XYZ file of C-alpha atoms in Angstrom:
753
model
C -0.007 -0.009 -0.016
C 1.286 3.481 -0.918
C -0.335 6.453 0.817
C 0.213 9.914 -0.690
C 2.506 12.019 1.461
C 0.543 13.802 4.090
C 0.873 15.736 7.297
C -1.859 16.127 9.929
C -3.654 19.427 9.665
C -4.737 21.508 12.621
C -7.875 23.568 11.612
C -10.655 22.761 9.189
C -14.441 22.514 8.617
C -16.299 19.417 7.450
C -18.278 21.117 4.706
C -19.433 24.430 3.333
C -22.584 26.185 2.209
C -22.917 26.627 -1.539
C -25.797 29.041 -2.419
C -23.614 32.061 -2.012
C -23.748 34.804 0.704
C -26.328 36.670 -1.405
C -27.931 33.563 -2.939
C -25.962 33.986 -6.184
C -26.202 30.307 -7.068
C -29.969 30.188 -6.439
C -30.493 33.039 -8.909
C -28.084 31.664 -11.493
C -29.616 28.180 -11.287
C -33.184 29.416 -11.602
C -32.132 31.614 -14.485
C -30.625 28.496 -16.133
C -33.885 26.635 -15.652
C -35.859 29.471 -17.246
C -33.464 29.699 -20.206
C -32.188 33.184 -19.327
C -28.578 31.988 -18.970
C -26.692 29.014 -20.510
C -24.634 26.330 -18.757
C -21.402 28.198 -19.249
C -22.812 31.243 -17.388
C -24.071 28.977 -14.628
C -20.707 27.286 -14.253
C -18.930 30.640 -14.189
C -21.118 31.756 -11.176
C -20.215 28.506 -9.443
C -16.487 28.897 -10.041
C -16.514 32.447 -8.696
C -18.324 31.315 -5.578
C -15.944 28.513 -4.934
C -12.877 30.744 -5.510
C -14.248 33.333 -3.048
C -14.943 30.683 -0.497
C -11.463 29.153 -0.770
C -9.947 32.624 -0.305
C -12.049 33.163 2.785
C -10.979 29.825 4.290
C -7.314 30.481 3.603
C -7.569 33.961 5.111
C -9.207 32.396 8.213
C -6.078 30.194 8.651
C -7.506 26.776 7.814
C -4.744 24.441 6.733
C -7.143 21.852 5.119
C -9.958 22.939 2.913
C -12.964 20.756 1.937
C -13.478 20.589 -1.807
C -16.381 18.970 -3.561
C -18.955 19.994 -0.970
C -20.265 22.433 -3.667
C -23.453 21.227 -5.296
C -25.891 22.591 -7.850
C -28.693 20.901 -5.954
C -27.875 18.196 -3.384
C -24.834 16.177 -2.197
C -26.633 12.841 -2.315
C -27.730 13.571 -5.850
C -24.099 14.394 -6.578
C -23.023 11.017 -5.134
C -25.628 9.251 -7.243
C -24.263 10.985 -10.337
C -20.635 10.140 -9.325
C -21.527 6.478 -8.968
C -23.689 6.157 -12.020
C -26.776 5.623 -9.994
C -29.172 8.243 -11.442
C -32.606 6.628 -12.227
C -33.126 4.891 -15.575
C -35.938 7.285 -16.440
C -33.453 10.144 -16.993
C -30.995 8.097 -18.990
C -32.372 9.395 -22.326
C -31.322 13.013 -21.469
C -27.999 13.469 -23.173
C -26.810 16.649 -21.485
C -25.314 15.660 -18.038
C -26.446 18.907 -16.310
C -30.088 18.643 -17.602
C -30.119 14.945 -16.644
C -29.024 15.906 -13.135
C -31.695 18.606 -12.755
C -34.405 16.420 -14.196
C -33.633 13.757 -11.635
C -33.989 16.407 -8.974
C -37.078 18.267 -10.228
C -38.767 16.060 -12.859
C -40.441 17.458 -15.970
C -43.686 16.968 -17.842
C -42.927 13.265 -18.453
C -40.374 12.315 -15.774
C -40.991 11.920 -12.056
C -38.280 13.354 -9.806
C -36.506 11.410 -7.060
C -38.143 11.194 -3.690
C -37.022 13.850 -1.258
C -36.737 13.562 2.526
C -34.929 15.128 5.523
C -31.209 14.805 6.002
C -31.005 13.094 9.415
C -32.507 15.439 11.987
C -31.872 18.708 10.164
C -34.076 20.985 7.953
C -32.046 20.183 4.937
C -33.769 17.861 2.393
C -31.810 15.360 0.267
C -32.782 13.416 -2.802
C -33.147 9.680 -2.193
C -31.113 7.582 -4.623
C -33.014 4.683 -6.163
C -31.179 1.401 -6.340
C -32.965 -1.092 -8.609
C -32.077 -4.552 -9.893
C -30.965 -2.950 -13.179
C -28.711 -0.331 -11.483
C -25.195 -0.845 -12.746
C -22.726 1.314 -10.762
C -19.993 3.076 -12.630
C -17.583 5.877 -11.833
C -18.045 9.362 -13.261
C -15.419 11.461 -11.389
C -14.954 14.382 -13.873
C -16.898 16.946 -11.829
C -14.986 16.225 -8.621
C -11.634 16.064 -10.358
C -12.342 19.402 -11.993
C -13.103 21.010 -8.625
C -9.851 19.538 -7.199
C -7.750 20.888 -10.076
C -9.485 24.253 -9.729
C -8.668 24.431 -6.013
C -5.052 23.207 -6.424
C -4.447 25.828 -9.092
C -5.307 28.462 -6.410
C -2.814 26.869 -3.945
C -5.625 25.557 -1.823
C -4.756 22.558 0.485
C -7.649 20.632 -0.952
C -9.350 17.772 0.815
C -11.935 16.257 -1.498
C -15.238 15.289 0.246
C -17.418 12.376 -0.935
C -20.391 10.688 0.649
C -19.164 7.375 1.959
C -20.448 4.146 0.593
C -22.262 2.937 3.744
C -24.135 6.166 4.144
C -24.960 6.352 0.386
C -26.530 2.903 0.388
C -28.081 3.083 3.804
C -30.009 6.217 2.837
C -30.844 4.939 -0.639
C -34.124 3.264 -1.565
C -33.905 -0.259 -3.009
C -36.581 -1.810 -5.171
C -35.688 -5.233 -3.832
C -33.394 -6.406 -0.993
C -31.401 -4.213 1.314
C -29.345 -1.465 -0.289
C -26.255 -2.492 1.766
C -26.286 -5.746 -0.161
C -24.694 -3.748 -2.984
C -21.618 -2.607 -0.942
C -19.271 -4.977 -2.710
C -20.121 -3.361 -6.026
C -19.245 0.112 -4.731
C -15.938 -0.623 -3.052
C -13.953 -1.074 -6.343
C -15.366 2.300 -7.541
C -14.217 4.109 -4.366
C -10.842 2.455 -4.653
C -10.466 3.706 -8.199
C -11.616 7.158 -7.130
C -9.016 7.232 -4.401
C -6.336 6.326 -6.995
C -7.394 9.090 -9.274
C -7.394 11.623 -6.425
C -3.917 10.526 -5.320
C -2.731 10.974 -8.960
C -4.210 14.514 -8.872
C -1.922 15.356 -5.965
C -4.426 15.081 -3.112
C -3.014 14.043 0.261
C -6.204 13.707 2.199
C -9.720 12.586 1.198
C -12.830 12.889 3.449
C -15.478 10.212 3.221
C -18.709 11.304 5.022
C -20.374 8.580 7.039
C -22.953 10.294 9.255
C -25.102 7.127 9.247
C -22.567 5.691 11.748
C -24.146 7.865 14.503
C -27.489 6.064 14.113
C -28.501 2.729 15.494
C -26.747 0.095 13.396
C -26.965 -3.681 13.715
C -23.921 -5.706 14.492
C -23.933 -6.906 10.900
C -23.998 -3.353 9.538
C -21.035 -2.339 11.790
C -19.090 -5.369 10.602
C -19.876 -4.415 6.977
C -18.544 -0.966 7.712
C -15.330 -2.390 9.213
C -14.872 -4.556 6.151
C -15.407 -1.724 3.728
C -12.859 0.583 5.340
C -10.355 -2.229 5.913
C -10.508 -2.843 2.113
C -10.328 0.858 1.252
C -7.467 1.476 3.594
C -5.490 -1.371 2.071
C -5.852 0.161 -1.454
C -2.702 0.944 -3.319
C -1.762 4.490 -4.291
C -4.331 6.288 -2.248
C -4.454 9.503 -0.164
C -4.899 9.420 3.605
C -8.466 8.792 4.616
C -10.520 10.856 6.955
C -13.897 9.262 7.818
C -16.293 11.982 8.998
C -19.098 11.243 11.372
C -21.503 13.981 12.579
C -24.874 14.757 14.077
C -23.983 12.693 17.071
C -21.340 10.199 18.293
C -20.806 6.889 16.493
C -21.068 4.600 19.523
C -20.262 0.935 18.731
C -19.247 1.853 15.142
C -16.247 3.878 16.424
C -14.069 1.023 17.584
C -14.785 -0.921 14.438
C -13.777 2.029 12.316
C -10.725 2.819 14.368
C -9.612 -0.831 13.952
C -9.135 -0.204 10.192
C -6.261 1.508 8.480
C -7.909 4.920 7.914
C -5.610 7.698 9.058
C -8.230 10.084 10.548
C -11.666 10.061 12.094
C -13.881 13.226 12.535
C -16.222 13.273 15.539
C -19.026 15.626 16.610
C -17.466 16.807 19.858
C -20.561 18.875 20.900
C -22.124 15.829 22.452
C -21.185 12.767 24.563
C -17.593 11.709 23.883
C -17.283 9.065 26.555
C -16.963 6.430 23.815
C -13.553 7.832 22.869
C -11.896 6.621 26.056
C -12.637 2.959 25.216
C -10.974 3.045 21.749
C -7.250 2.663 22.115
C -6.775 2.386 18.386
C -7.452 6.112 18.084
C -3.988 6.634 19.543
C -2.544 6.110 16.079
C -4.837 8.460 14.190
C -5.692 12.086 13.516
C -8.799 12.953 15.492
C -10.730 15.817 13.984
C -12.686 17.255 16.900
C -15.874 19.146 16.013
C -15.966 21.426 19.034
C -17.570 24.287 17.188
C -21.275 23.636 16.616
C -22.032 23.641 12.923
C -25.832 23.540 13.443
C -26.591 26.421 15.718
C -25.685 30.082 15.920
C -24.540 30.455 19.479
C -21.037 31.661 20.221
C -18.778 28.812 21.220
C -17.842 28.581 24.912
C -14.151 28.685 24.221
C -13.231 27.597 27.727
C -15.444 24.530 27.511
C -14.156 23.685 24.011
C -10.584 23.878 25.231
C -11.386 21.509 28.046
C -12.775 19.002 25.607
C -9.779 19.342 23.353
C -7.489 18.802 26.368
C -9.307 15.601 27.330
C -8.949 14.306 23.804
C -5.239 15.039 23.522
C -4.215 11.706 25.059
C -6.619 9.732 22.927
C -5.164 10.369 19.441
C -1.870 10.798 17.708
C -2.850 14.382 16.807
C -5.877 16.705 17.072
C -7.388 19.086 14.503
C -10.095 21.579 15.499
C -13.186 21.635 13.305
C -16.849 22.318 13.097
C -19.123 19.532 14.285
C -20.611 19.178 10.836
C -20.816 21.080 7.568
C -21.480 24.817 7.816
C -24.204 24.265 5.344
C -26.668 24.557 8.199
C -25.837 28.111 9.355
C -25.787 31.525 7.660
C -22.615 32.801 6.006
C -21.752 35.752 8.258
C -23.068 37.860 11.084
C -21.563 41.011 9.570
C -24.748 41.707 7.507
C -27.030 41.611 10.582
C -26.493 45.219 11.708
C -30.103 45.597 12.863
C -29.792 42.990 15.642
C -29.910 44.044 19.261
C -26.172 44.560 20.238
C -26.378 42.290 23.274
C -28.009 39.461 21.328
C -25.496 40.001 18.507
C -22.567 39.468 20.936
C -23.956 36.033 21.787
C -23.924 34.751 18.187
C -21.567 33.192 15.657
C -22.538 32.490 12.085
C -20.280 30.760 9.468
C -17.527 33.326 9.217
C -17.415 33.782 13.022
C -17.238 30.001 13.531
C -14.184 29.900 11.194
C -12.527 32.477 13.495
C -13.378 30.344 16.530
C -11.824 27.300 14.970
C -8.641 29.214 14.244
C -8.566 30.612 17.807
C -8.940 27.226 19.329
C -6.258 25.731 17.054
C -3.932 28.565 18.034
C -4.552 27.837 21.693
C -3.782 24.212 21.083
C -0.388 24.946 19.599
C 0.633 28.205 21.327
C -1.247 28.130 24.620
C -4.254 30.089 25.908
C -2.139 33.219 26.452
C -1.978 33.635 22.671
C -5.793 34.168 22.600
C -6.278 35.852 26.037
C -8.155 38.879 24.683
C -10.505 36.736 22.667
C -11.191 34.502 25.654
C -12.023 37.552 27.754
C -14.517 38.825 25.128
C -16.178 35.453 24.925
C -16.552 35.162 28.699
C -18.086 38.680 28.841
C -20.619 37.743 26.110
C -21.546 34.559 28.013
C -22.072 36.553 31.202
C -24.211 39.107 29.418
C -26.419 36.312 28.077
C -26.887 34.629 31.478
C -27.905 37.904 33.096
C -30.351 39.131 30.444
C -33.906 39.400 31.825
C -35.449 38.407 28.468
C -34.377 34.816 29.103
C -36.878 34.324 31.926
C -40.528 35.576 31.965
C -42.117 34.453 35.212
C -45.606 35.129 33.969
C -45.472 32.669 31.120
C -43.674 30.109 33.277
C -46.315 30.322 36.001
C -49.071 29.908 33.453
C -47.480 26.708 32.134
C -47.091 25.331 35.672
C -50.808 25.940 36.336
C -52.027 23.926 33.310
C -53.945 20.729 34.139
C -54.500 17.497 32.121
C -57.591 18.973 30.544
C -55.463 21.480 28.677
C -54.333 18.810 26.192
C -57.536 16.820 25.764
C -60.691 17.147 23.587
C -63.698 14.885 23.273
C -63.175 11.575 21.362
C -62.694 11.920 17.648
C -65.921 10.227 16.765
C -67.968 12.714 18.743
C -66.006 15.614 17.234
C -66.590 14.272 13.703
C -70.351 14.347 14.117
C -70.375 17.940 15.404
C -67.990 19.086 12.642
C -70.010 17.436 9.905
C -73.114 19.227 11.043
C -71.320 22.542 11.174
C -69.313 22.256 7.869
C -71.624 20.122 5.643
C -68.839 19.133 3.271
C -69.151 16.663 0.402
C -67.477 13.275 0.377
C -63.781 13.532 -0.689
C -63.581 17.278 0.222
C -60.907 19.274 -1.626
C -58.557 21.724 -0.040
C -55.016 23.085 -0.351
C -52.281 23.258 2.208
C -52.150 26.956 2.776
C -49.801 29.117 0.663
C -50.466 30.180 -2.965
C -47.731 31.520 -5.291
C -45.686 34.415 -4.079
C -46.115 36.475 -7.247
C -43.824 39.272 -8.368
C -46.478 41.739 -7.232
C -46.334 40.376 -3.728
C -42.577 40.432 -3.595
C -42.458 43.995 -4.959
C -44.952 45.198 -2.377
C -42.937 43.609 0.411
C -39.768 45.249 -0.864
C -41.467 48.521 -1.241
C -42.711 48.374 2.366
C -39.242 47.491 3.599
C -37.681 50.419 1.717
C -40.319 52.845 2.992
C -41.788 53.450 -0.479
C -45.271 52.482 0.717
C -46.813 52.577 4.129
C -48.517 49.825 6.083
C -51.968 50.850 4.973
C -51.008 50.522 1.264
C -49.259 47.203 1.859
C -52.334 45.796 3.660
C -54.510 47.018 0.803
C -52.395 45.205 -1.781
C -52.306 42.004 0.245
C -56.094 42.066 0.715
C -56.405 42.354 -3.104
C -54.239 39.260 -3.417
C -56.335 37.399 -0.883
C -59.538 38.303 -2.799
C -58.009 36.926 -5.950
C -57.000 33.648 -4.327
C -60.526 33.219 -2.764
C -62.111 33.890 -6.138
C -59.823 31.418 -7.862
C -60.645 28.675 -5.392
C -64.386 29.326 -5.656
C -64.066 29.245 -9.428
C -62.197 25.955 -9.292
C -64.784 24.430 -6.943
C -62.543 23.756 -3.962
C -64.442 23.008 -0.808
C -62.315 24.296 2.106
C -60.481 27.429 1.153
C -57.330 29.186 2.326
C -56.420 32.864 2.140
C -53.083 32.083 0.340
C -50.726 33.730 2.868
C -49.532 36.615 0.698
C -48.662 38.625 3.770
C -46.284 35.979 5.018
C -42.637 35.902 4.007
C -42.063 32.575 5.631
C -44.216 30.185 7.678
C -41.978 30.498 10.694
C -40.419 33.924 10.376
C -43.893 35.486 10.096
C -44.793 34.301 13.604
C -41.321 34.995 15.086
C -41.703 38.634 14.052
C -44.790 38.818 16.334
C -43.579 36.803 19.265
C -41.429 38.132 22.130
C -38.378 35.978 22.658
C -37.525 35.821 18.960
C -35.255 37.806 16.754
C -35.251 37.752 12.922
C -32.306 38.077 10.581
C -32.023 39.972 7.311
C -29.414 38.200 5.221
C -28.953 34.879 7.062
C -30.078 32.559 4.267
C -29.743 28.777 4.777
C -30.379 26.192 2.076
C -33.403 23.919 2.647
C -33.296 22.071 -0.633
C -32.165 22.880 -4.160
C -32.594 26.609 -4.668
C -34.984 26.925 -1.677
C -33.456 29.012 1.071
C -34.902 30.134 4.415
C -33.862 32.675 7.096
C -34.359 30.853 10.382
C -35.270 33.212 13.243
C -33.434 33.098 16.555
C -35.332 31.961 19.657
C -33.224 33.475 22.389
C -35.631 34.108 25.319
C -38.955 33.161 26.878
C -41.821 33.322 24.350
C -45.030 35.299 24.617
C -47.639 36.521 22.176
C -48.024 40.296 22.097
C -51.359 40.390 20.160
C -53.404 38.313 17.701
C -51.228 37.474 14.695
C -53.470 36.110 11.944
C -57.100 36.930 12.901
C -57.543 40.063 10.798
C -56.309 38.411 7.655
C -58.330 35.200 8.031
C -61.562 36.959 9.000
C -61.134 39.192 5.975
C -60.846 36.145 3.713
C -63.766 34.439 5.417
C -65.899 37.533 4.765
C -65.451 37.057 1.044
C -67.031 33.578 0.808
C -69.643 31.294 2.366
C -67.312 28.342 2.231
C -65.097 27.652 5.237
C -61.640 29.336 5.148
C -58.955 27.683 7.183
C -57.077 29.644 9.796
C -53.416 28.925 9.104
C -50.840 28.542 11.834
C -47.456 26.976 12.281
C -47.091 24.450 15.083
C -44.675 24.718 17.993
C -42.379 21.839 16.982
C -41.882 23.231 13.437
C -41.294 26.728 14.807
C -38.484 25.198 16.941
C -37.115 23.012 14.159
C -36.910 25.880 11.664
C -35.370 28.358 14.134
C -31.999 28.594 15.813
C -33.097 27.793 19.403
C -31.672 28.771 22.716
C -29.378 26.026 24.136
C -29.719 27.025 27.813
C -32.963 25.135 28.542
C -34.579 21.898 27.264
C -36.286 22.030 23.961
C -39.467 20.852 25.555
C -39.665 23.997 27.723
C -39.284 26.228 24.700
C -41.846 24.158 22.764
C -44.428 24.524 25.541
C -44.017 28.359 25.595
C -44.536 28.537 21.783
C -47.484 26.182 21.990
C -49.127 28.466 24.587
C -48.848 31.375 22.190
C -50.338 29.315 19.305
C -53.142 28.130 21.594
C -54.180 31.713 22.276
C -54.257 32.344 18.559
C -56.520 29.298 17.900
C -58.981 30.500 20.465
C -59.055 33.969 18.986
C -59.624 32.571 15.492
C -62.473 30.368 16.742
C -64.064 33.289 18.535
C -63.878 35.301 15.316
C -66.060 32.669 13.570
C -63.326 30.500 11.896
C -64.576 26.909 11.712
C -61.432 25.124 10.478
C -57.930 25.805 11.874
C -54.771 24.189 10.494
C -51.705 23.973 12.678
C -48.874 22.736 10.522
C -46.199 20.435 11.844
C -44.102 19.485 8.827
C -41.060 19.173 10.970
C -42.462 16.593 13.438
C -40.242 13.794 12.073
C -37.354 16.117 11.573
C -36.449 16.604 15.188
C -36.748 12.927 16.026
C -33.496 11.918 17.750
C -31.330 9.605 15.697
C -31.001 7.041 18.483
C -34.009 4.893 19.336
C -33.302 5.232 23.102
C -33.770 9.010 22.919
C -36.926 9.004 20.791
C -39.768 8.301 23.284
C -38.968 11.388 25.407
C -38.977 13.582 22.270
C -42.235 12.074 20.904
C -43.894 12.615 24.314
C -43.127 16.306 24.571
C -43.690 17.107 20.897
C -47.100 15.578 20.908
C -47.952 17.357 24.159
C -46.867 20.663 22.661
C -49.106 20.183 19.650
C -52.057 19.209 21.760
C -51.411 22.208 24.085
C -51.604 24.401 21.011
C -54.775 22.870 19.594
C -56.974 21.754 22.533
C -58.248 25.146 23.565
C -60.967 25.136 20.946
C -64.417 23.548 20.994
C -65.077 20.164 19.594
C -67.029 21.545 16.666
C -63.978 23.444 15.458
C -62.061 21.226 13.038
C -58.281 20.950 13.587
C -56.078 20.171 10.670
C -52.323 19.562 10.555
C -49.866 19.068 7.758
C -46.744 16.816 7.644
C -44.311 16.635 4.797
C -41.130 15.015 3.389
C -40.114 12.584 6.073
C -39.954 8.818 6.728
C -43.309 8.807 8.540
C -43.306 5.139 9.537
C -41.108 5.911 12.551
C -43.578 8.377 13.974
C -46.942 6.887 13.069
C -47.971 6.516 16.722
C -47.081 10.147 17.281
C -49.127 11.231 14.317
C -52.129 9.457 15.813
C -51.305 11.063 19.185
C -51.598 14.564 17.760
C -55.356 13.815 17.548
C -55.859 16.270 14.754
C -59.220 15.894 13.029
C -57.532 15.873 9.572
C -53.892 15.275 8.789
C -52.639 16.211 5.349
C -49.454 14.439 4.447
C -46.819 14.267 1.737
C -47.444 11.106 -0.264
C -46.935 11.881 -3.928
C -43.233 11.171 -4.393
C -43.498 8.087 -2.179
C -46.541 6.833 -4.085
C -48.925 6.686 -1.108
C -46.618 4.339 0.810
C -47.355 6.218 4.118
C -51.073 5.185 3.997
C -50.216 1.525 4.520
C -48.324 2.592 7.670
C -51.308 4.602 8.878
C -53.690 1.754 8.141
C -51.463 -0.772 9.926
C -51.301 1.499 12.937
C -55.118 1.690 13.137
C -55.246 5.421 12.202
C -58.942 6.343 12.307
C -58.882 10.160 11.797
C -59.248 12.145 8.602
C -56.295 12.045 6.230
C -55.372 14.034 3.110
C -52.488 12.256 1.314
C -50.859 14.597 -1.252
C -52.167 13.608 -4.654
C -49.487 15.416 -6.569
C -45.954 16.752 -5.916
C -45.727 20.548 -5.785
C -41.922 20.592 -5.740
C -41.896 19.669 -9.433
C -43.011 22.033 -12.211
C -45.036 19.301 -14.013
C -48.832 19.567 -14.125
C -50.420 16.206 -13.089
C -53.198 14.863 -15.312
C -56.720 14.088 -14.137
C -56.001 10.365 -14.730
C -52.832 10.498 -12.631
C -54.561 12.123 -9.671
C -57.538 9.761 -10.000
C -55.162 6.787 -9.867
C -53.507 8.253 -6.741
C -56.893 8.673 -5.054
C -57.910 5.111 -5.965
C -54.744 3.862 -4.337
C -55.442 5.981 -1.277
C -59.011 4.550 -1.047
C -57.532 1.133 -0.532
C -56.206 2.239 2.840
C -58.553 5.115 3.850
C -62.401 4.931 3.579
C -63.977 7.697 1.478
C -65.668 9.343 4.454
C -62.220 10.084 5.996
C -60.287 10.872 2.865
C -59.465 14.455 1.851
C -58.041 15.583 -1.491
C -55.167 18.012 -1.566
C -51.662 18.696 -2.963
C -48.780 17.469 -0.839
C -47.517 20.791 0.298
C -48.050 24.561 -0.014
C -48.057 26.254 -3.405
C -45.759 29.181 -2.543
C -42.928 28.287 -4.943
C -45.027 27.347 -7.959
C -46.279 29.610 -10.821
C -49.913 30.740 -10.952
C -50.626 29.040 -14.317
C -49.356 25.680 -13.286
C -51.175 25.920 -9.887
C -54.507 26.681 -11.527
C -54.083 23.847 -14.077
C -53.008 21.350 -11.372
C -55.887 22.279 -8.975
C -58.437 22.198 -11.786
C -57.333 18.567 -12.470
C -57.410 17.741 -8.807
C -60.959 18.972 -8.403
C -62.056 17.138 -11.544
C -60.505 13.883 -10.257
C -62.323 14.290 -6.913
C -65.622 14.936 -8.613
C -65.120 11.928 -10.909
C -64.659 9.580 -7.950
C -67.621 11.090 -5.995
């Protein structure tokens, strides 16, 4: 075995964001899709973004730079393209870039890959499909090009590739277990390592976050075998196997027993497993002591203590982020509007790079070399602990006083009778999930308000006009339960965060959710209270335009937490209860204003599920309690809906039932109604609206396609409990395709009636 010459590095990150600090890649990609720019112009934007990022990392003092974490859409899709595992249905597309995007988004004739959550984050990945006819083959040109590009800029490049175990474990197999195909992948990874060594690379990072989940003894042994074989490859670089989102547990000693030169660990959690792995003493340990998933300033003293305890466990230590910086905004510099005290408590991507360099300096030169920075960090921590906004005794006392009746309603069968009498809906009622397209007119009005070009009264007038159009459209289409379209909402979480005490919002802190979809997660920093009703005026205005029921639209407490950066100084359950209490007050106000149907969305219910089975019951208990606290303040004749999307629902079926929502709309289009079998097997007896078409694709589904989906749904759900709806909100779609799709959906429902 010949390993490329290498030296241990001291400071790095495990991965990088790619949309650009001002969403440059989003705009360029969407312009490519619309035909406004060509592939060469798109690639030029990507090259410029990568070059700027490399320069930033070098200036920050990192001595090993991840390369290949850039993606036009998704890293798992990139891995599928690298390994020749794109689905057969896109094979006819000759242009590689268009083939790639079609696999991600679909088109008029091609269905896209299924999409689901990346472990317990708000990032969505595309699920590779491994079928009996899948023949793996290596296609390394894109990665090699990025490596050559980085080396030409004198960047100490460390290529990053999804590891074979994680790739197959997260894939979807048509028959058998995906890991049965490991033996086919190992030769491709060996060849890739040879090519990277020939390109002058000294380290390669293989990402294996699946090792922090519950694996069987057989899966751990398979992992050991794979990395034993890869580490015995000839002419390869040194191997860094990166685990993150938790600690690898029993997989760590198996991995350490192989010949890989480095292992990256998430050092923000429990590291007791490290002490029992003597084989680490011969390896580089990349310690992720800087949290890559949250925005709180690192406690440098605590991080140094962790690093000191690890010193005797490994041959050398490098300081790193706990995971990719994909999950945090680029820089705090743009957030000049933030309260100065709060701002001093925070660290975004650029600030985390500085923390990593500081900690690496302290490791090599002693804490005296960073004494001033340590003093500033300690002062910020003290400021945060003493801030009165972190503890509101009034809301805490209210929560303590709640009894068991606060989270209960009458049995579902009794509620169903009362709601049927009040709503008088047809069988297979049609509805939509909430949002309608955010048109250019809406965006221009919001920008004009922000710039002071129009006042609040003019903005409200324009939004009411948009609502009137959406109500008229739905009535014209024949939809049964209407929504107001949410034109006044910039984001389903940020909208509420702006109206709740205890939250702060950010201006430029964009984070990728999937593809070109970016969000600005608010910051939950203190105790949460509702200042005033948040949605009542908008919903009652919409209800006044129609005799049909209009849904009150709210975001649930778990999703508000999941899609925010949440305080780390108290349990998540406590923060969830505070948010739930605020949402509860809003549901009561909506009901008292005459609203008969209220939807409290929880698309992130599965997202926060802990990765280890032992930790899941406690989470499911408090998350269900939070939802019920938010929704059980209304009368039994008020119909409560919820919405869940893009997750592996089988793991939380009992919790979905425990929410006790009268109607649950759920993503089912890309997974071809698979979730309904899980619901049926679990004895689910509440109303359900499986998504009958995928809104994340630009294609318009036919009447026949939707009818077939509904017929499949009727095999698991009786008609009297089945609702008809798209699988998510329509915010990102164009008005013409929305109208055509909904018209077909209503026609399909009428056909089956």
